[in-house]
Amino acid sequence: MAETSNKADYLVGVDLGGTKILSGVFTTSLKCVGRSKMSTKAERGPEAVVERIAHCVQDVVDECDLNLKQVRGIGIGAPGSVDPENGKVMFAGNLGWKDMPLKRELEDHLGLPVFLGNDCNVCALGVHEVELEGKPKNMVGIFLGTGIGGGLIIEGKLYSGFNRTAGEIGHMLLEVNGPKCTCGNRGCWEALASRSALFRQVQQAVKDGQKTLLTSMLGDDLRDLRSGDLRKAIKQGDKFVEHIVEEAAKYTGIAVANLINVIGPEVVVVGGGLMDALENEMMPVVIETAREHAFPGADKGVKILPSKLGDDAGITGGAVLARRETK
Amino acid sequence: MAETSNKADYLVGVDLGGTKILSGVFTTSLKCVGRSKMSTKAERGPEAVVERIAHCVQDVVDECDLNLKQVRGIGIGAPGSVDPENGKVMFAGNLGWKDMPLKRELEDHLGLPVFLGNDCNVCALGVHEVELEGKPKNMVGIFLGTGIGGGLIIEGKLYSGFNRTAGEIGHMLLEVNGPKCTCGNRGCWEALASRSALFRQVQQAVKDGQKTLLTSMLGDDLRDLRSGDLRKAIKQGDKFVEHIVEEAAKYTGIAVANLINVIGPEVVVVGGGLMDALENEMMPVVIETAREHAFPGADKGVKILPSKLGDDAGITGGAVLARRETK
């Protein structure tokens, strides 16, 4: 519970995903004082989603015994291709959005300044500022979830490149004739090591007759499979699941090595829901494989760390964005 | 021939390679007025090589009817891992150098300020400043030769990252179980598409009984094989050589797509000796493959260009470095 104050001393961070909206209230020193969660319901259309975001923000502010006047600004990370300057989501496949003026719409609803960024960029900002205290000059943030995304901090600042697509690291091709990816290519990192890739491999193998504890846990169709189930199965000695997760960790280690060779970061942070659920199983393999594959000398002194922020990375980064923009 | 002047109005750029030293005299507006070339003779040891570099610089200055007093500074690109701040070559495998204070040694020999950079970084600087007139904010320079190296311009400046190894793009892994690379890994871009990779593939295939025009041109051992011979064989209808070069171009296109996805540059320039010799054969395939594999939207408006500087990229970049540092 936050102390009552009449000054606009709070920040709100929002993480807009294809299935859920997370919001969090933060102090200006970036301490989280409350969280709220709501389903996105993208199928109801953009207007309804904007209302739900506004609702989720109002809920969390009220939950903290605050009112909107005490909020200085709102930072929001949105999926897909985002234009931060104009506050627009240019394209977001999983929301079915195109050219959506999210900043303006939310400002109309809430009467507060809203700042927008790509979801993985915003997560990287949160990790850099809160988890690493803004220290590394150059950082790569990797987020393993349904897909794989990234955010780059270069010379201390979020870097998004010419088309604001820098950090589309999930579509780095690692295996020329590898499995098909949603982007149309084959062998992208995302098609080899994301949660969707793991689930697809498990489901295909079960269909082909593979025995696994997962079916006794969840039934043959594995409809409700979650990342945590993979961890449980491994803990119970399921060698098949262990192997699939280990392969994904190896590909991730190779991708980390590629990123170290190309970008030369001081720190690589690996986060996201999949890593959160399988950190103990994946992270040692990721680090070992990355060190093996980095160009000699390129990984010297480079830290490869799991993110501790987990699901909070997005709302934290949103608060960082809001703080930066309202300073 | 340069006009006589008593002011230090000239710059010298040096490109130090494992087999040859190139030097060039440039006006302060970066026009090249003379070039010189000498073999490196790395086997004679570092002292001998430094003397040869000094000799090569003196030769080209004299050739231009100038003297060293008319030279403002010398910029040099050296292979391997380079520490520009301390003017040292930390490690260069093909020269057999370790911890070599090249800047100080050359300054002692020539009595002029010397500035040092990694060879591919210096080439990228030359391409950016002279070929692209310093315009693109973000650029990736790719140099295909015996190996594959790169240089990154980020926010208008040469970017070398935490260990000064950013741009070690040749060791980006593209094919998990691909051919062995000199770095110890398998499937690096350099092991798939460098001049050494192409020559190795040709020589292995010939050993395995493959017929090619190259053997009638050069004899069965192909000892004197050069990039230009591949071009000649293709022009004469050698489908085997055409296929090998096309595969290398495809891998290069995939690597370009990866770099576009990760870094989001405005321009990608592809240069180096191999590209210089095989531009017509490789570049259209590189561009087509890169466009096919880039993440939708990420390559929009991104220029993918061959470098026209060819072998002059290194000496030009050296002059740019010298000009920048003596301003």
mmCIF file with all atom_site columns, C-alpha atoms in Angstrom, chain A residues 14-174:
data_model
loop_
_atom_site.group_PDB
_atom_site.id
_atom_site.type_symbol
_atom_site.label_atom_id
_atom_site.label_alt_id
_atom_site.label_comp_id
_atom_site.label_asym_id
_atom_site.label_entity_id
_atom_site.label_seq_id
_atom_site.pdbx_PDB_ins_code
_atom_site.Cartn_x
_atom_site.Cartn_y
_atom_site.Cartn_z
_atom_site.occupancy
_atom_site.B_iso_or_equiv
_atom_site.pdbx_formal_charge
_atom_site.auth_seq_id
_atom_site.auth_comp_id
_atom_site.auth_asym_id
_atom_site.auth_atom_id
_atom_site.pdbx_PDB_model_num
ATOM 1   C CA . VAL A 1 14  ? 1.746   -1.463  -18.825 1.00 0.00 ? 14  VAL A CA 1
ATOM 2   C CA . ASP A 1 15  ? 2.675   -4.646  -20.661 1.00 0.00 ? 15  ASP A CA 1
ATOM 3   C CA . LEU A 1 16  ? 0.231   -5.262  -23.507 1.00 0.00 ? 16  LEU A CA 1
ATOM 4   C CA . GLY A 1 17  ? 0.338   -8.841  -24.772 1.00 0.00 ? 17  GLY A CA 1
ATOM 5   C CA . GLY A 1 18  ? -1.721  -10.882 -27.193 1.00 0.00 ? 18  GLY A CA 1
ATOM 6   C CA . THR A 1 19  ? -3.480  -12.704 -24.355 1.00 0.00 ? 19  THR A CA 1
ATOM 7   C CA . LYS A 1 20  ? -3.073  -10.526 -21.273 1.00 0.00 ? 20  LYS A CA 1
ATOM 8   C CA . ILE A 1 21  ? -2.596  -6.966  -20.094 1.00 0.00 ? 21  ILE A CA 1
ATOM 9   C CA . LEU A 1 22  ? -0.385  -6.375  -17.045 1.00 0.00 ? 22  LEU A CA 1
ATOM 10  C CA . SER A 1 23  ? -0.203  -3.056  -15.235 1.00 0.00 ? 23  SER A CA 1
ATOM 11  C CA . GLY A 1 24  ? 1.885   -1.912  -12.307 1.00 0.00 ? 24  GLY A CA 1
ATOM 12  C CA . VAL A 1 25  ? 2.180   1.178   -10.150 1.00 0.00 ? 25  VAL A CA 1
ATOM 13  C CA . PHE A 1 26  ? 5.731   2.301   -9.370  1.00 0.00 ? 26  PHE A CA 1
ATOM 14  C CA . THR A 1 27  ? 7.278   4.981   -7.220  1.00 0.00 ? 27  THR A CA 1
ATOM 15  C CA . THR A 1 28  ? 9.590   7.392   -9.007  1.00 0.00 ? 28  THR A CA 1
ATOM 16  C CA . SER A 1 29  ? 12.446  5.339   -7.574  1.00 0.00 ? 29  SER A CA 1
ATOM 17  C CA . LEU A 1 30  ? 10.960  2.417   -9.542  1.00 0.00 ? 30  LEU A CA 1
ATOM 18  C CA . LYS A 1 31  ? 9.676   0.356   -6.638  1.00 0.00 ? 31  LYS A CA 1
ATOM 19  C CA . CYS A 1 32  ? 6.575   -1.590  -7.634  1.00 0.00 ? 32  CYS A CA 1
ATOM 20  C CA . VAL A 1 33  ? 3.702   -0.956  -5.196  1.00 0.00 ? 33  VAL A CA 1
ATOM 21  C CA . GLY A 1 34  ? 0.910   -2.840  -6.959  1.00 0.00 ? 34  GLY A CA 1
ATOM 22  C CA . ARG A 1 35  ? 0.075   -5.013  -9.944  1.00 0.00 ? 35  ARG A CA 1
ATOM 23  C CA . SER A 1 36  ? -3.056  -5.830  -11.914 1.00 0.00 ? 36  SER A CA 1
ATOM 24  C CA . LYS A 1 37  ? -3.812  -8.298  -14.701 1.00 0.00 ? 37  LYS A CA 1
ATOM 25  C CA . MET A 1 38  ? -6.610  -8.599  -17.252 1.00 0.00 ? 38  MET A CA 1
ATOM 26  C CA . SER A 1 39  ? -7.176  -10.678 -20.372 1.00 0.00 ? 39  SER A CA 1
ATOM 27  C CA . THR A 1 40  ? -6.670  -8.747  -23.634 1.00 0.00 ? 40  THR A CA 1
ATOM 28  C CA . LYS A 1 41  ? -9.705  -9.995  -25.582 1.00 0.00 ? 41  LYS A CA 1
ATOM 29  C CA . ALA A 1 42  ? -8.134  -8.842  -28.857 1.00 0.00 ? 42  ALA A CA 1
ATOM 30  C CA . GLU A 1 43  ? -11.027 -10.458 -30.751 1.00 0.00 ? 43  GLU A CA 1
ATOM 31  C CA . ARG A 1 44  ? -13.329 -7.693  -29.457 1.00 0.00 ? 44  ARG A CA 1
ATOM 32  C CA . GLY A 1 45  ? -11.424 -5.139  -31.549 1.00 0.00 ? 45  GLY A CA 1
ATOM 33  C CA . PRO A 1 46  ? -8.996  -2.252  -30.856 1.00 0.00 ? 46  PRO A CA 1
ATOM 34  C CA . GLU A 1 47  ? -11.514 0.052   -29.128 1.00 0.00 ? 47  GLU A CA 1
ATOM 35  C CA . ALA A 1 48  ? -12.423 -2.625  -26.606 1.00 0.00 ? 48  ALA A CA 1
ATOM 36  C CA . VAL A 1 49  ? -8.733  -3.396  -25.942 1.00 0.00 ? 49  VAL A CA 1
ATOM 37  C CA . VAL A 1 50  ? -7.968  0.287   -25.321 1.00 0.00 ? 50  VAL A CA 1
ATOM 38  C CA . GLU A 1 51  ? -10.854 0.399   -22.834 1.00 0.00 ? 51  GLU A CA 1
ATOM 39  C CA . ARG A 1 52  ? -9.520  -2.709  -21.124 1.00 0.00 ? 52  ARG A CA 1
ATOM 40  C CA . ILE A 1 53  ? -6.030  -1.189  -20.837 1.00 0.00 ? 53  ILE A CA 1
ATOM 41  C CA . ALA A 1 54  ? -7.549  1.981   -19.338 1.00 0.00 ? 54  ALA A CA 1
ATOM 42  C CA . HIS A 1 55  ? -9.604  -0.179  -16.993 1.00 0.00 ? 55  HIS A CA 1
ATOM 43  C CA . CYS A 1 56  ? -6.556  -2.208  -15.938 1.00 0.00 ? 56  CYS A CA 1
ATOM 44  C CA . VAL A 1 57  ? -4.658  1.049   -15.203 1.00 0.00 ? 57  VAL A CA 1
ATOM 45  C CA . GLN A 1 58  ? -7.546  2.485   -13.184 1.00 0.00 ? 58  GLN A CA 1
ATOM 46  C CA . ASP A 1 59  ? -7.854  -0.773  -11.249 1.00 0.00 ? 59  ASP A CA 1
ATOM 47  C CA . VAL A 1 60  ? -4.236  -0.925  -10.206 1.00 0.00 ? 60  VAL A CA 1
ATOM 48  C CA . VAL A 1 61  ? -4.151  2.761   -9.245  1.00 0.00 ? 61  VAL A CA 1
ATOM 49  C CA . ASP A 1 62  ? -7.276  2.306   -7.135  1.00 0.00 ? 62  ASP A CA 1
ATOM 50  C CA . GLU A 1 63  ? -5.909  -0.905  -5.644  1.00 0.00 ? 63  GLU A CA 1
ATOM 51  C CA . CYS A 1 64  ? -2.937  1.140   -4.381  1.00 0.00 ? 64  CYS A CA 1
ATOM 52  C CA . ASP A 1 65  ? -5.321  3.705   -2.779  1.00 0.00 ? 65  ASP A CA 1
ATOM 53  C CA . LEU A 1 66  ? -4.196  6.289   -5.263  1.00 0.00 ? 66  LEU A CA 1
ATOM 54  C CA . ASN A 1 67  ? -5.978  8.321   -7.923  1.00 0.00 ? 67  ASN A CA 1
ATOM 55  C CA . LEU A 1 68  ? -4.940  9.166   -11.490 1.00 0.00 ? 68  LEU A CA 1
ATOM 56  C CA . LYS A 1 69  ? -3.906  12.706  -10.471 1.00 0.00 ? 69  LYS A CA 1
ATOM 57  C CA . GLN A 1 70  ? -1.101  11.138  -8.482  1.00 0.00 ? 70  GLN A CA 1
ATOM 58  C CA . VAL A 1 71  ? 0.274   9.441   -11.603 1.00 0.00 ? 71  VAL A CA 1
ATOM 59  C CA . ARG A 1 72  ? 2.899   11.342  -13.562 1.00 0.00 ? 72  ARG A CA 1
ATOM 60  C CA . GLY A 1 73  ? 2.749   9.252   -16.714 1.00 0.00 ? 73  GLY A CA 1
ATOM 61  C CA . ILE A 1 74  ? 2.113   5.854   -18.229 1.00 0.00 ? 74  ILE A CA 1
ATOM 62  C CA . GLY A 1 75  ? 4.653   3.817   -20.194 1.00 0.00 ? 75  GLY A CA 1
ATOM 63  C CA . ILE A 1 76  ? 3.412   0.939   -22.293 1.00 0.00 ? 76  ILE A CA 1
ATOM 64  C CA . GLY A 1 77  ? 5.137   -1.835  -24.187 1.00 0.00 ? 77  GLY A CA 1
ATOM 65  C CA . ALA A 1 78  ? 3.149   -3.162  -27.144 1.00 0.00 ? 78  ALA A CA 1
ATOM 66  C CA . PRO A 1 79  ? 3.850   -6.130  -29.394 1.00 0.00 ? 79  PRO A CA 1
ATOM 67  C CA . GLY A 1 80  ? 4.796   -5.876  -33.068 1.00 0.00 ? 80  GLY A CA 1
ATOM 68  C CA . SER A 1 81  ? 6.152   -2.935  -34.928 1.00 0.00 ? 81  SER A CA 1
ATOM 69  C CA . VAL A 1 82  ? 5.809   0.259   -32.916 1.00 0.00 ? 82  VAL A CA 1
ATOM 70  C CA . ASP A 1 83  ? 6.487   3.905   -33.729 1.00 0.00 ? 83  ASP A CA 1
ATOM 71  C CA . PRO A 1 84  ? 7.361   5.517   -30.386 1.00 0.00 ? 84  PRO A CA 1
ATOM 72  C CA . GLU A 1 85  ? 7.664   9.070   -31.780 1.00 0.00 ? 85  GLU A CA 1
ATOM 73  C CA . ASN A 1 86  ? 4.140   9.059   -33.159 1.00 0.00 ? 86  ASN A CA 1
ATOM 74  C CA . GLY A 1 87  ? 2.744   6.795   -30.449 1.00 0.00 ? 87  GLY A CA 1
ATOM 75  C CA . LYS A 1 88  ? 1.427   4.275   -32.911 1.00 0.00 ? 88  LYS A CA 1
ATOM 76  C CA . VAL A 1 89  ? 1.356   0.509   -33.156 1.00 0.00 ? 89  VAL A CA 1
ATOM 77  C CA . MET A 1 90  ? 2.129   0.151   -36.870 1.00 0.00 ? 90  MET A CA 1
ATOM 78  C CA . PHE A 1 91  ? 1.443   -3.561  -37.047 1.00 0.00 ? 91  PHE A CA 1
ATOM 79  C CA . ALA A 1 92  ? 0.750   -6.232  -34.423 1.00 0.00 ? 92  ALA A CA 1
ATOM 80  C CA . GLY A 1 93  ? -0.206  -9.624  -35.828 1.00 0.00 ? 93  GLY A CA 1
ATOM 81  C CA . ASN A 1 94  ? -1.363  -11.178 -32.556 1.00 0.00 ? 94  ASN A CA 1
ATOM 82  C CA . LEU A 1 95  ? -3.668  -8.216  -31.836 1.00 0.00 ? 95  LEU A CA 1
ATOM 83  C CA . GLY A 1 96  ? -4.824  -7.836  -35.434 1.00 0.00 ? 96  GLY A CA 1
ATOM 84  C CA . TRP A 1 97  ? -3.831  -4.150  -35.268 1.00 0.00 ? 97  TRP A CA 1
ATOM 85  C CA . LYS A 1 98  ? -2.599  -1.887  -38.028 1.00 0.00 ? 98  LYS A CA 1
ATOM 86  C CA . ASP A 1 99  ? -1.771  1.816   -37.660 1.00 0.00 ? 99  ASP A CA 1
ATOM 87  C CA . MET A 1 100 ? -3.336  2.073   -34.230 1.00 0.00 ? 100 MET A CA 1
ATOM 88  C CA . PRO A 1 101 ? -2.777  5.471   -32.487 1.00 0.00 ? 101 PRO A CA 1
ATOM 89  C CA . LEU A 1 102 ? -2.541  3.832   -29.050 1.00 0.00 ? 102 LEU A CA 1
ATOM 90  C CA . LYS A 1 103 ? -0.869  6.785   -27.289 1.00 0.00 ? 103 LYS A CA 1
ATOM 91  C CA . ARG A 1 104 ? -3.567  9.282   -28.292 1.00 0.00 ? 104 ARG A CA 1
ATOM 92  C CA . GLU A 1 105 ? -6.449  6.899   -27.598 1.00 0.00 ? 105 GLU A CA 1
ATOM 93  C CA . LEU A 1 106 ? -5.187  6.036   -24.129 1.00 0.00 ? 106 LEU A CA 1
ATOM 94  C CA . GLU A 1 107 ? -4.453  9.686   -23.338 1.00 0.00 ? 107 GLU A CA 1
ATOM 95  C CA . ASP A 1 108 ? -8.057  10.503  -24.282 1.00 0.00 ? 108 ASP A CA 1
ATOM 96  C CA . HIS A 1 109 ? -9.295  7.783   -21.936 1.00 0.00 ? 109 HIS A CA 1
ATOM 97  C CA . LEU A 1 110 ? -7.076  8.529   -18.969 1.00 0.00 ? 110 LEU A CA 1
ATOM 98  C CA . GLY A 1 111 ? -6.111  12.196  -19.265 1.00 0.00 ? 111 GLY A CA 1
ATOM 99  C CA . LEU A 1 112 ? -2.481  11.349  -18.576 1.00 0.00 ? 112 LEU A CA 1
ATOM 100 C CA . PRO A 1 113 ? 0.630   11.397  -20.774 1.00 0.00 ? 113 PRO A CA 1
ATOM 101 C CA . VAL A 1 114 ? 1.244   7.986   -22.355 1.00 0.00 ? 114 VAL A CA 1
ATOM 102 C CA . PHE A 1 115 ? 4.550   6.774   -23.849 1.00 0.00 ? 115 PHE A CA 1
ATOM 103 C CA . LEU A 1 116 ? 4.834   3.814   -26.139 1.00 0.00 ? 116 LEU A CA 1
ATOM 104 C CA . GLY A 1 117 ? 7.567   1.339   -27.062 1.00 0.00 ? 117 GLY A CA 1
ATOM 105 C CA . ASN A 1 118 ? 8.017   -2.104  -28.559 1.00 0.00 ? 118 ASN A CA 1
ATOM 106 C CA . ASP A 1 119 ? 7.385   -4.712  -25.841 1.00 0.00 ? 119 ASP A CA 1
ATOM 107 C CA . CYS A 1 120 ? 10.856  -6.300  -25.904 1.00 0.00 ? 120 CYS A CA 1
ATOM 108 C CA . ASN A 1 121 ? 12.568  -2.915  -26.088 1.00 0.00 ? 121 ASN A CA 1
ATOM 109 C CA . VAL A 1 122 ? 10.581  -1.810  -23.042 1.00 0.00 ? 122 VAL A CA 1
ATOM 110 C CA . CYS A 1 123 ? 11.487  -5.052  -21.203 1.00 0.00 ? 123 CYS A CA 1
ATOM 111 C CA . ALA A 1 124 ? 15.174  -4.445  -22.000 1.00 0.00 ? 124 ALA A CA 1
ATOM 112 C CA . LEU A 1 125 ? 14.840  -0.914  -20.631 1.00 0.00 ? 125 LEU A CA 1
ATOM 113 C CA . GLY A 1 126 ? 13.343  -2.306  -17.407 1.00 0.00 ? 126 GLY A CA 1
ATOM 114 C CA . VAL A 1 127 ? 16.064  -4.928  -16.986 1.00 0.00 ? 127 VAL A CA 1
ATOM 115 C CA . HIS A 1 128 ? 18.823  -2.410  -17.728 1.00 0.00 ? 128 HIS A CA 1
ATOM 116 C CA . GLU A 1 129 ? 17.575  0.297   -15.391 1.00 0.00 ? 129 GLU A CA 1
ATOM 117 C CA . VAL A 1 130 ? 16.225  -1.715  -12.460 1.00 0.00 ? 130 VAL A CA 1
ATOM 118 C CA . GLU A 1 131 ? 17.997  -5.060  -12.511 1.00 0.00 ? 131 GLU A CA 1
ATOM 119 C CA . LEU A 1 132 ? 21.400  -3.787  -13.639 1.00 0.00 ? 132 LEU A CA 1
ATOM 120 C CA . GLU A 1 133 ? 21.037  -0.265  -12.211 1.00 0.00 ? 133 GLU A CA 1
ATOM 121 C CA . GLY A 1 134 ? 21.710  1.305   -15.612 1.00 0.00 ? 134 GLY A CA 1
ATOM 122 C CA . LYS A 1 135 ? 25.329  0.285   -15.422 1.00 0.00 ? 135 LYS A CA 1
ATOM 123 C CA . PRO A 1 136 ? 26.240  -1.653  -18.588 1.00 0.00 ? 136 PRO A CA 1
ATOM 124 C CA . LYS A 1 137 ? 26.963  0.645   -21.528 1.00 0.00 ? 137 LYS A CA 1
ATOM 125 C CA . ASN A 1 138 ? 26.040  -2.089  -24.003 1.00 0.00 ? 138 ASN A CA 1
ATOM 126 C CA . MET A 1 139 ? 23.482  -4.783  -23.245 1.00 0.00 ? 139 MET A CA 1
ATOM 127 C CA . VAL A 1 140 ? 21.453  -7.358  -25.133 1.00 0.00 ? 140 VAL A CA 1
ATOM 128 C CA . GLY A 1 141 ? 18.127  -8.319  -23.532 1.00 0.00 ? 141 GLY A CA 1
ATOM 129 C CA . ILE A 1 142 ? 16.645  -11.601 -24.727 1.00 0.00 ? 142 ILE A CA 1
ATOM 130 C CA . PHE A 1 143 ? 13.068  -12.592 -23.951 1.00 0.00 ? 143 PHE A CA 1
ATOM 131 C CA . LEU A 1 144 ? 12.050  -16.208 -24.473 1.00 0.00 ? 144 LEU A CA 1
ATOM 132 C CA . GLY A 1 145 ? 8.298   -16.681 -24.455 1.00 0.00 ? 145 GLY A CA 1
ATOM 133 C CA . THR A 1 146 ? 5.668   -17.623 -27.042 1.00 0.00 ? 146 THR A CA 1
ATOM 134 C CA . GLY A 1 147 ? 8.112   -16.028 -29.450 1.00 0.00 ? 147 GLY A CA 1
ATOM 135 C CA . ILE A 1 148 ? 11.646  -14.728 -29.000 1.00 0.00 ? 148 ILE A CA 1
ATOM 136 C CA . GLY A 1 149 ? 12.360  -11.020 -28.937 1.00 0.00 ? 149 GLY A CA 1
ATOM 137 C CA . GLY A 1 150 ? 15.129  -8.734  -27.872 1.00 0.00 ? 150 GLY A CA 1
ATOM 138 C CA . GLY A 1 151 ? 16.103  -5.224  -26.991 1.00 0.00 ? 151 GLY A CA 1
ATOM 139 C CA . LEU A 1 152 ? 19.472  -3.539  -27.357 1.00 0.00 ? 152 LEU A CA 1
ATOM 140 C CA . ILE A 1 153 ? 21.064  -0.935  -25.137 1.00 0.00 ? 153 ILE A CA 1
ATOM 141 C CA . ILE A 1 154 ? 23.923  0.709   -27.021 1.00 0.00 ? 154 ILE A CA 1
ATOM 142 C CA . GLU A 1 155 ? 26.129  3.355   -25.421 1.00 0.00 ? 155 GLU A CA 1
ATOM 143 C CA . GLY A 1 156 ? 23.684  3.523   -22.516 1.00 0.00 ? 156 GLY A CA 1
ATOM 144 C CA . LYS A 1 157 ? 20.588  4.110   -24.610 1.00 0.00 ? 157 LYS A CA 1
ATOM 145 C CA . LEU A 1 158 ? 17.810  1.994   -26.072 1.00 0.00 ? 158 LEU A CA 1
ATOM 146 C CA . TYR A 1 159 ? 18.744  1.407   -29.698 1.00 0.00 ? 159 TYR A CA 1
ATOM 147 C CA . SER A 1 160 ? 16.147  0.558   -32.316 1.00 0.00 ? 160 SER A CA 1
ATOM 148 C CA . GLY A 1 161 ? 17.889  1.228   -35.631 1.00 0.00 ? 161 GLY A CA 1
ATOM 149 C CA . PHE A 1 162 ? 16.678  2.457   -39.004 1.00 0.00 ? 162 PHE A CA 1
ATOM 150 C CA . ASN A 1 163 ? 13.215  0.841   -39.177 1.00 0.00 ? 163 ASN A CA 1
ATOM 151 C CA . ARG A 1 164 ? 12.898  0.589   -35.360 1.00 0.00 ? 164 ARG A CA 1
ATOM 152 C CA . THR A 1 165 ? 13.244  -3.171  -35.809 1.00 0.00 ? 165 THR A CA 1
ATOM 153 C CA . ALA A 1 166 ? 16.723  -3.653  -34.338 1.00 0.00 ? 166 ALA A CA 1
ATOM 154 C CA . GLY A 1 167 ? 16.597  -6.490  -31.836 1.00 0.00 ? 167 GLY A CA 1
ATOM 155 C CA . GLU A 1 168 ? 14.358  -8.741  -33.984 1.00 0.00 ? 168 GLU A CA 1
ATOM 156 C CA . ILE A 1 169 ? 16.756  -11.402 -32.804 1.00 0.00 ? 169 ILE A CA 1
ATOM 157 C CA . GLY A 1 170 ? 14.197  -14.233 -32.759 1.00 0.00 ? 170 GLY A CA 1
ATOM 158 C CA . HIS A 1 171 ? 14.366  -14.289 -36.539 1.00 0.00 ? 171 HIS A CA 1
ATOM 159 C CA . MET A 1 172 ? 18.109  -14.753 -36.634 1.00 0.00 ? 172 MET A CA 1
ATOM 160 C CA . LEU A 1 173 ? 18.538  -17.854 -38.775 1.00 0.00 ? 173 LEU A CA 1
ATOM 161 C CA . LEU A 1 174 ? 20.602  -20.569 -37.090 1.00 0.00 ? 174 LEU A CA 1
#
